[in-house]
């Protein structure tokens, strides 16, 4: 029986880190023997994912791989499940993301003033609220092969969010000016599904007009989910490059 795509191994070789499992989240911890708190990267999986699928996303090789990679680079990584089982579940998923972020920031091993959020695939619309009104402790929003539009509620449209912030920043609105400076790291694949690629192109165009702080990591021969499906040096380089950009914002 063929292994499903979501159980394919992570393409980047990593030293596995066994997470500290909680009810709501898994924490991948770096060596914290020095006793100082560390920045955290919260990994937000995509979807919709069927409610009866096992294992759940936080146990998929790709997120265990990202968690181990980031912990090995000296930051706390967080993987968790959210209830994006259908396209009308973004509000419930957004509430879960905020709940997890709040709990992570309260952990004494985490520097709550240095947080990055990394959204994947169909989890992309969940970034909209963070782009529209980023808290001071949010240092980066990262997007990897994301869906950034489509049939979702208006409050979950990142294209509209980045455009609105850019317009407000151009008008000199102080809060919007800060939001427009938030680093955004987008990993874009060349062999993306056409419906998703169209939303990414529209987002990039809106971000350019808004003069957003956008960095793009391109994977020209990469497919959606290249980080498990395309076992190539280009895939490994793209994952590493995206992580480098994110970690630079957390220093």
mmCIF file with all atom_site columns, C-alpha atoms in Angstrom, residues 15-180:
data_model
loop_
_atom_site.group_PDB
_atom_site.id
_atom_site.type_symbol
_atom_site.label_atom_id
_atom_site.label_alt_id
_atom_site.label_comp_id
_atom_site.label_asym_id
_atom_site.label_entity_id
_atom_site.label_seq_id
_atom_site.pdbx_PDB_ins_code
_atom_site.Cartn_x
_atom_site.Cartn_y
_atom_site.Cartn_z
_atom_site.occupancy
_atom_site.B_iso_or_equiv
_atom_site.pdbx_formal_charge
_atom_site.auth_seq_id
_atom_site.auth_comp_id
_atom_site.auth_asym_id
_atom_site.auth_atom_id
_atom_site.pdbx_PDB_model_num
ATOM 1   C CA . UNK A 1 15  ? 18.938  15.256 14.437 1.00 0.00 ? 15  UNK A CA 1
ATOM 2   C CA . UNK A 1 16  ? 15.504  14.236 15.774 1.00 0.00 ? 16  UNK A CA 1
ATOM 3   C CA . UNK A 1 17  ? 14.303  16.118 18.831 1.00 0.00 ? 17  UNK A CA 1
ATOM 4   C CA . UNK A 1 18  ? 11.562  14.470 20.860 1.00 0.00 ? 18  UNK A CA 1
ATOM 5   C CA . UNK A 1 19  ? 9.030   17.151 21.714 1.00 0.00 ? 19  UNK A CA 1
ATOM 6   C CA . UNK A 1 20  ? 7.592   17.916 25.091 1.00 0.00 ? 20  UNK A CA 1
ATOM 7   C CA . UNK A 1 21  ? 3.979   16.932 24.520 1.00 0.00 ? 21  UNK A CA 1
ATOM 8   C CA . UNK A 1 22  ? 1.132   18.956 25.949 1.00 0.00 ? 22  UNK A CA 1
ATOM 9   C CA . UNK A 1 23  ? -2.605  18.785 25.426 1.00 0.00 ? 23  UNK A CA 1
ATOM 10  C CA . UNK A 1 24  ? -2.582  21.654 22.959 1.00 0.00 ? 24  UNK A CA 1
ATOM 11  C CA . UNK A 1 25  ? 0.942   21.728 21.556 1.00 0.00 ? 25  UNK A CA 1
ATOM 12  C CA . UNK A 1 26  ? 4.315   20.029 21.191 1.00 0.00 ? 26  UNK A CA 1
ATOM 13  C CA . UNK A 1 27  ? 7.380   22.026 22.208 1.00 0.00 ? 27  UNK A CA 1
ATOM 14  C CA . UNK A 1 28  ? 10.676  21.250 20.493 1.00 0.00 ? 28  UNK A CA 1
ATOM 15  C CA . UNK A 1 29  ? 13.245  22.591 22.902 1.00 0.00 ? 29  UNK A CA 1
ATOM 16  C CA . UNK A 1 30  ? 16.855  23.549 22.210 1.00 0.00 ? 30  UNK A CA 1
ATOM 17  C CA . UNK A 1 31  ? 19.536  23.004 24.806 1.00 0.00 ? 31  UNK A CA 1
ATOM 18  C CA . UNK A 1 32  ? 18.276  25.255 27.577 1.00 0.00 ? 32  UNK A CA 1
ATOM 19  C CA . UNK A 1 33  ? 20.942  24.286 30.092 1.00 0.00 ? 33  UNK A CA 1
ATOM 20  C CA . UNK A 1 34  ? 22.168  27.870 30.082 1.00 0.00 ? 34  UNK A CA 1
ATOM 21  C CA . UNK A 1 35  ? 18.882  28.813 31.697 1.00 0.00 ? 35  UNK A CA 1
ATOM 22  C CA . UNK A 1 36  ? 18.042  31.737 29.418 1.00 0.00 ? 36  UNK A CA 1
ATOM 23  C CA . UNK A 1 37  ? 14.775  32.030 27.537 1.00 0.00 ? 37  UNK A CA 1
ATOM 24  C CA . UNK A 1 38  ? 14.712  31.520 23.782 1.00 0.00 ? 38  UNK A CA 1
ATOM 25  C CA . UNK A 1 39  ? 12.667  32.890 20.880 1.00 0.00 ? 39  UNK A CA 1
ATOM 26  C CA . UNK A 1 40  ? 9.906   30.666 19.549 1.00 0.00 ? 40  UNK A CA 1
ATOM 27  C CA . UNK A 1 41  ? 8.602   29.759 16.099 1.00 0.00 ? 41  UNK A CA 1
ATOM 28  C CA . UNK A 1 42  ? 5.006   28.541 15.996 1.00 0.00 ? 42  UNK A CA 1
ATOM 29  C CA . UNK A 1 43  ? 4.260   26.204 13.070 1.00 0.00 ? 43  UNK A CA 1
ATOM 30  C CA . UNK A 1 44  ? 0.711   26.499 11.710 1.00 0.00 ? 44  UNK A CA 1
ATOM 31  C CA . UNK A 1 45  ? -0.270  23.549 9.535  1.00 0.00 ? 45  UNK A CA 1
ATOM 32  C CA . UNK A 1 46  ? -2.489  23.687 6.490  1.00 0.00 ? 46  UNK A CA 1
ATOM 33  C CA . UNK A 1 47  ? -5.790  22.109 5.567  1.00 0.00 ? 47  UNK A CA 1
ATOM 34  C CA . UNK A 1 48  ? -8.574  21.395 5.423  1.00 0.00 ? 48  UNK A CA 1
ATOM 35  C CA . UNK A 1 49  ? -7.551  18.131 7.091  1.00 0.00 ? 49  UNK A CA 1
ATOM 36  C CA . UNK A 1 50  ? -10.237 15.458 7.601  1.00 0.00 ? 50  UNK A CA 1
ATOM 37  C CA . UNK A 1 51  ? -11.202 15.239 11.258 1.00 0.00 ? 51  UNK A CA 1
ATOM 38  C CA . UNK A 1 52  ? -10.599 11.476 11.356 1.00 0.00 ? 52  UNK A CA 1
ATOM 39  C CA . UNK A 1 53  ? -7.142  11.551 9.776  1.00 0.00 ? 53  UNK A CA 1
ATOM 40  C CA . UNK A 1 54  ? -4.401  9.869  11.783 1.00 0.00 ? 54  UNK A CA 1
ATOM 41  C CA . UNK A 1 55  ? -1.796  10.721 12.651 1.00 0.00 ? 55  UNK A CA 1
ATOM 42  C CA . UNK A 1 56  ? -2.797  14.345 13.104 1.00 0.00 ? 56  UNK A CA 1
ATOM 43  C CA . UNK A 1 57  ? -0.622  17.080 11.566 1.00 0.00 ? 57  UNK A CA 1
ATOM 44  C CA . UNK A 1 58  ? 1.612   17.700 14.572 1.00 0.00 ? 58  UNK A CA 1
ATOM 45  C CA . UNK A 1 59  ? 2.856   14.099 14.155 1.00 0.00 ? 59  UNK A CA 1
ATOM 46  C CA . UNK A 1 60  ? 3.473   14.325 10.420 1.00 0.00 ? 60  UNK A CA 1
ATOM 47  C CA . UNK A 1 61  ? 7.146   13.941 9.479  1.00 0.00 ? 61  UNK A CA 1
ATOM 48  C CA . UNK A 1 62  ? 7.267   17.426 7.942  1.00 0.00 ? 62  UNK A CA 1
ATOM 49  C CA . UNK A 1 63  ? 6.346   19.232 11.169 1.00 0.00 ? 63  UNK A CA 1
ATOM 50  C CA . UNK A 1 64  ? 8.458   16.948 13.340 1.00 0.00 ? 64  UNK A CA 1
ATOM 51  C CA . UNK A 1 65  ? 11.255  17.759 10.904 1.00 0.00 ? 65  UNK A CA 1
ATOM 52  C CA . UNK A 1 66  ? 10.754  21.518 11.077 1.00 0.00 ? 66  UNK A CA 1
ATOM 53  C CA . UNK A 1 67  ? 10.507  21.302 14.864 1.00 0.00 ? 67  UNK A CA 1
ATOM 54  C CA . UNK A 1 68  ? 13.777  19.419 15.140 1.00 0.00 ? 68  UNK A CA 1
ATOM 55  C CA . UNK A 1 69  ? 15.487  21.702 12.622 1.00 0.00 ? 69  UNK A CA 1
ATOM 56  C CA . UNK A 1 70  ? 14.529  24.836 14.531 1.00 0.00 ? 70  UNK A CA 1
ATOM 57  C CA . UNK A 1 71  ? 15.384  23.407 17.948 1.00 0.00 ? 71  UNK A CA 1
ATOM 58  C CA . UNK A 1 72  ? 18.771  22.465 16.535 1.00 0.00 ? 72  UNK A CA 1
ATOM 59  C CA . UNK A 1 73  ? 19.204  26.099 15.508 1.00 0.00 ? 73  UNK A CA 1
ATOM 60  C CA . UNK A 1 74  ? 18.632  27.270 19.087 1.00 0.00 ? 74  UNK A CA 1
ATOM 61  C CA . UNK A 1 75  ? 14.974  28.340 19.193 1.00 0.00 ? 75  UNK A CA 1
ATOM 62  C CA . UNK A 1 76  ? 11.838  26.774 20.609 1.00 0.00 ? 76  UNK A CA 1
ATOM 63  C CA . UNK A 1 77  ? 9.579   25.318 17.908 1.00 0.00 ? 77  UNK A CA 1
ATOM 64  C CA . UNK A 1 78  ? 5.902   24.657 18.469 1.00 0.00 ? 78  UNK A CA 1
ATOM 65  C CA . UNK A 1 79  ? 3.690   22.245 16.528 1.00 0.00 ? 79  UNK A CA 1
ATOM 66  C CA . UNK A 1 80  ? 0.010   21.778 17.253 1.00 0.00 ? 80  UNK A CA 1
ATOM 67  C CA . UNK A 1 81  ? -3.310  20.723 15.748 1.00 0.00 ? 81  UNK A CA 1
ATOM 68  C CA . UNK A 1 82  ? -6.054  23.193 14.913 1.00 0.00 ? 82  UNK A CA 1
ATOM 69  C CA . UNK A 1 83  ? -9.590  22.395 13.723 1.00 0.00 ? 83  UNK A CA 1
ATOM 70  C CA . UNK A 1 84  ? -9.318  23.372 10.053 1.00 0.00 ? 84  UNK A CA 1
ATOM 71  C CA . UNK A 1 85  ? -11.436 20.457 8.828  1.00 0.00 ? 85  UNK A CA 1
ATOM 72  C CA . UNK A 1 86  ? -13.435 22.529 6.334  1.00 0.00 ? 86  UNK A CA 1
ATOM 73  C CA . UNK A 1 87  ? -13.248 25.935 4.680  1.00 0.00 ? 87  UNK A CA 1
ATOM 74  C CA . UNK A 1 88  ? -15.782 27.362 7.133  1.00 0.00 ? 88  UNK A CA 1
ATOM 75  C CA . UNK A 1 89  ? -13.544 26.540 10.112 1.00 0.00 ? 89  UNK A CA 1
ATOM 76  C CA . UNK A 1 90  ? -11.025 29.370 9.826  1.00 0.00 ? 90  UNK A CA 1
ATOM 77  C CA . UNK A 1 91  ? -12.510 31.273 12.760 1.00 0.00 ? 91  UNK A CA 1
ATOM 78  C CA . UNK A 1 92  ? -12.168 28.240 15.030 1.00 0.00 ? 92  UNK A CA 1
ATOM 79  C CA . UNK A 1 93  ? -8.644  27.609 13.841 1.00 0.00 ? 93  UNK A CA 1
ATOM 80  C CA . UNK A 1 94  ? -7.696  31.264 14.363 1.00 0.00 ? 94  UNK A CA 1
ATOM 81  C CA . UNK A 1 95  ? -8.884  31.035 17.966 1.00 0.00 ? 95  UNK A CA 1
ATOM 82  C CA . UNK A 1 96  ? -6.753  27.927 18.495 1.00 0.00 ? 96  UNK A CA 1
ATOM 83  C CA . UNK A 1 97  ? -3.693  29.643 17.027 1.00 0.00 ? 97  UNK A CA 1
ATOM 84  C CA . UNK A 1 98  ? -4.085  32.582 19.418 1.00 0.00 ? 98  UNK A CA 1
ATOM 85  C CA . UNK A 1 99  ? -4.634  30.241 22.365 1.00 0.00 ? 99  UNK A CA 1
ATOM 86  C CA . UNK A 1 100 ? -1.447  28.321 21.585 1.00 0.00 ? 100 UNK A CA 1
ATOM 87  C CA . UNK A 1 101 ? 0.583   31.488 21.006 1.00 0.00 ? 101 UNK A CA 1
ATOM 88  C CA . UNK A 1 102 ? -0.598  32.934 24.326 1.00 0.00 ? 102 UNK A CA 1
ATOM 89  C CA . UNK A 1 103 ? 0.381   29.776 26.205 1.00 0.00 ? 103 UNK A CA 1
ATOM 90  C CA . UNK A 1 104 ? 3.748   29.568 24.502 1.00 0.00 ? 104 UNK A CA 1
ATOM 91  C CA . UNK A 1 105 ? 4.555   33.176 25.386 1.00 0.00 ? 105 UNK A CA 1
ATOM 92  C CA . UNK A 1 106 ? 3.788   32.429 29.042 1.00 0.00 ? 106 UNK A CA 1
ATOM 93  C CA . UNK A 1 107 ? 6.303   29.564 29.178 1.00 0.00 ? 107 UNK A CA 1
ATOM 94  C CA . UNK A 1 108 ? 9.364   30.722 31.168 1.00 0.00 ? 108 UNK A CA 1
ATOM 95  C CA . UNK A 1 109 ? 11.673  29.015 28.687 1.00 0.00 ? 109 UNK A CA 1
ATOM 96  C CA . UNK A 1 110 ? 10.338  31.229 25.886 1.00 0.00 ? 110 UNK A CA 1
ATOM 97  C CA . UNK A 1 111 ? 11.217  34.852 25.269 1.00 0.00 ? 111 UNK A CA 1
ATOM 98  C CA . UNK A 1 112 ? 7.673   36.106 24.776 1.00 0.00 ? 112 UNK A CA 1
ATOM 99  C CA . UNK A 1 113 ? 8.912   39.249 23.025 1.00 0.00 ? 113 UNK A CA 1
ATOM 100 C CA . UNK A 1 114 ? 10.480  37.278 20.164 1.00 0.00 ? 114 UNK A CA 1
ATOM 101 C CA . UNK A 1 115 ? 7.897   35.167 18.355 1.00 0.00 ? 115 UNK A CA 1
ATOM 102 C CA . UNK A 1 116 ? 7.562   34.144 14.705 1.00 0.00 ? 116 UNK A CA 1
ATOM 103 C CA . UNK A 1 117 ? 4.550   32.485 13.098 1.00 0.00 ? 117 UNK A CA 1
ATOM 104 C CA . UNK A 1 118 ? 5.142   30.101 10.190 1.00 0.00 ? 118 UNK A CA 1
ATOM 105 C CA . UNK A 1 119 ? 2.050   29.245 8.118  1.00 0.00 ? 119 UNK A CA 1
ATOM 106 C CA . UNK A 1 120 ? 1.865   26.403 5.604  1.00 0.00 ? 120 UNK A CA 1
ATOM 107 C CA . UNK A 1 121 ? -0.413  25.614 2.670  1.00 0.00 ? 121 UNK A CA 1
ATOM 108 C CA . UNK A 1 122 ? -4.119  26.028 3.480  1.00 0.00 ? 122 UNK A CA 1
ATOM 109 C CA . UNK A 1 123 ? -3.191  27.598 6.807  1.00 0.00 ? 123 UNK A CA 1
ATOM 110 C CA . UNK A 1 124 ? -2.139  30.716 4.904  1.00 0.00 ? 124 UNK A CA 1
ATOM 111 C CA . UNK A 1 125 ? -5.414  32.643 5.394  1.00 0.00 ? 125 UNK A CA 1
ATOM 112 C CA . UNK A 1 126 ? -4.859  32.468 9.149  1.00 0.00 ? 126 UNK A CA 1
ATOM 113 C CA . UNK A 1 127 ? -2.045  34.991 8.800  1.00 0.00 ? 127 UNK A CA 1
ATOM 114 C CA . UNK A 1 128 ? -4.376  37.800 7.741  1.00 0.00 ? 128 UNK A CA 1
ATOM 115 C CA . UNK A 1 129 ? -5.199  39.121 11.199 1.00 0.00 ? 129 UNK A CA 1
ATOM 116 C CA . UNK A 1 130 ? -1.555  39.061 12.234 1.00 0.00 ? 130 UNK A CA 1
ATOM 117 C CA . UNK A 1 131 ? -0.572  41.040 9.130  1.00 0.00 ? 131 UNK A CA 1
ATOM 118 C CA . UNK A 1 132 ? -3.367  43.528 9.683  1.00 0.00 ? 132 UNK A CA 1
ATOM 119 C CA . UNK A 1 133 ? -2.538  44.236 13.326 1.00 0.00 ? 133 UNK A CA 1
ATOM 120 C CA . UNK A 1 134 ? 0.746   42.673 14.472 1.00 0.00 ? 134 UNK A CA 1
ATOM 121 C CA . UNK A 1 135 ? 1.559   42.830 18.189 1.00 0.00 ? 135 UNK A CA 1
ATOM 122 C CA . UNK A 1 136 ? 4.923   44.281 19.144 1.00 0.00 ? 136 UNK A CA 1
ATOM 123 C CA . UNK A 1 137 ? 6.321   40.863 20.055 1.00 0.00 ? 137 UNK A CA 1
ATOM 124 C CA . UNK A 1 138 ? 5.616   39.363 16.622 1.00 0.00 ? 138 UNK A CA 1
ATOM 125 C CA . UNK A 1 139 ? 8.909   39.503 14.746 1.00 0.00 ? 139 UNK A CA 1
ATOM 126 C CA . UNK A 1 140 ? 8.050   37.623 11.551 1.00 0.00 ? 140 UNK A CA 1
ATOM 127 C CA . UNK A 1 141 ? 5.252   36.010 9.544  1.00 0.00 ? 141 UNK A CA 1
ATOM 128 C CA . UNK A 1 142 ? 6.479   33.194 7.300  1.00 0.00 ? 142 UNK A CA 1
ATOM 129 C CA . UNK A 1 143 ? 4.447   31.558 4.540  1.00 0.00 ? 143 UNK A CA 1
ATOM 130 C CA . UNK A 1 144 ? 5.406   28.321 2.799  1.00 0.00 ? 144 UNK A CA 1
ATOM 131 C CA . UNK A 1 145 ? 3.502   27.213 -0.346 1.00 0.00 ? 145 UNK A CA 1
ATOM 132 C CA . UNK A 1 146 ? 0.516   29.101 1.084  1.00 0.00 ? 146 UNK A CA 1
ATOM 133 C CA . UNK A 1 147 ? -2.998  29.555 -0.132 1.00 0.00 ? 147 UNK A CA 1
ATOM 134 C CA . UNK A 1 148 ? -3.609  33.296 0.266  1.00 0.00 ? 148 UNK A CA 1
ATOM 135 C CA . UNK A 1 149 ? -7.115  33.783 -1.079 1.00 0.00 ? 149 UNK A CA 1
ATOM 136 C CA . UNK A 1 150 ? -10.138 31.936 -2.371 1.00 0.00 ? 150 UNK A CA 1
ATOM 137 C CA . UNK A 1 151 ? -13.466 31.121 -0.785 1.00 0.00 ? 151 UNK A CA 1
ATOM 138 C CA . UNK A 1 152 ? -12.819 32.236 2.776  1.00 0.00 ? 152 UNK A CA 1
ATOM 139 C CA . UNK A 1 153 ? -14.354 34.796 5.103  1.00 0.00 ? 153 UNK A CA 1
ATOM 140 C CA . UNK A 1 154 ? -13.274 38.402 4.411  1.00 0.00 ? 154 UNK A CA 1
ATOM 141 C CA . UNK A 1 155 ? -11.289 38.590 7.662  1.00 0.00 ? 155 UNK A CA 1
ATOM 142 C CA . UNK A 1 156 ? -9.062  35.746 6.436  1.00 0.00 ? 156 UNK A CA 1
ATOM 143 C CA . UNK A 1 157 ? -7.844  37.282 3.198  1.00 0.00 ? 157 UNK A CA 1
ATOM 144 C CA . UNK A 1 158 ? -4.111  38.109 3.447  1.00 0.00 ? 158 UNK A CA 1
ATOM 145 C CA . UNK A 1 159 ? -4.189  39.911 0.093  1.00 0.00 ? 159 UNK A CA 1
ATOM 146 C CA . UNK A 1 160 ? -6.693  42.402 1.438  1.00 0.00 ? 160 UNK A CA 1
ATOM 147 C CA . UNK A 1 161 ? -4.817  42.663 4.748  1.00 0.00 ? 161 UNK A CA 1
ATOM 148 C CA . UNK A 1 162 ? -1.450  43.563 3.255  1.00 0.00 ? 162 UNK A CA 1
ATOM 149 C CA . UNK A 1 163 ? -3.086  46.016 0.853  1.00 0.00 ? 163 UNK A CA 1
ATOM 150 C CA . UNK A 1 164 ? -5.073  47.758 3.570  1.00 0.00 ? 164 UNK A CA 1
ATOM 151 C CA . UNK A 1 165 ? -2.028  48.078 5.817  1.00 0.00 ? 165 UNK A CA 1
ATOM 152 C CA . UNK A 1 166 ? 0.005   49.501 2.952  1.00 0.00 ? 166 UNK A CA 1
ATOM 153 C CA . UNK A 1 167 ? -2.626  52.107 2.163  1.00 0.00 ? 167 UNK A CA 1
ATOM 154 C CA . UNK A 1 168 ? -2.881  53.135 5.809  1.00 0.00 ? 168 UNK A CA 1
ATOM 155 C CA . UNK A 1 169 ? 0.910   53.305 6.131  1.00 0.00 ? 169 UNK A CA 1
ATOM 156 C CA . UNK A 1 170 ? 1.097   55.534 3.067  1.00 0.00 ? 170 UNK A CA 1
ATOM 157 C CA . UNK A 1 171 ? -1.396  57.825 4.790  1.00 0.00 ? 171 UNK A CA 1
ATOM 158 C CA . UNK A 1 172 ? 0.931   58.072 7.785  1.00 0.00 ? 172 UNK A CA 1
ATOM 159 C CA . UNK A 1 173 ? -1.114  56.022 10.268 1.00 0.00 ? 173 UNK A CA 1
ATOM 160 C CA . UNK A 1 174 ? 1.416   55.107 12.976 1.00 0.00 ? 174 UNK A CA 1
ATOM 161 C CA . UNK A 1 175 ? 0.177   51.607 13.767 1.00 0.00 ? 175 UNK A CA 1
ATOM 162 C CA . UNK A 1 176 ? -0.092  50.763 10.086 1.00 0.00 ? 176 UNK A CA 1
ATOM 163 C CA . UNK A 1 177 ? 3.452   51.986 9.477  1.00 0.00 ? 177 UNK A CA 1
ATOM 164 C CA . UNK A 1 178 ? 4.709   49.515 12.075 1.00 0.00 ? 178 UNK A CA 1
ATOM 165 C CA . UNK A 1 179 ? 2.595   46.714 10.578 1.00 0.00 ? 179 UNK A CA 1
ATOM 166 C CA . UNK A 1 180 ? 3.973   47.434 7.120  1.00 0.00 ? 180 UNK A CA 1
#
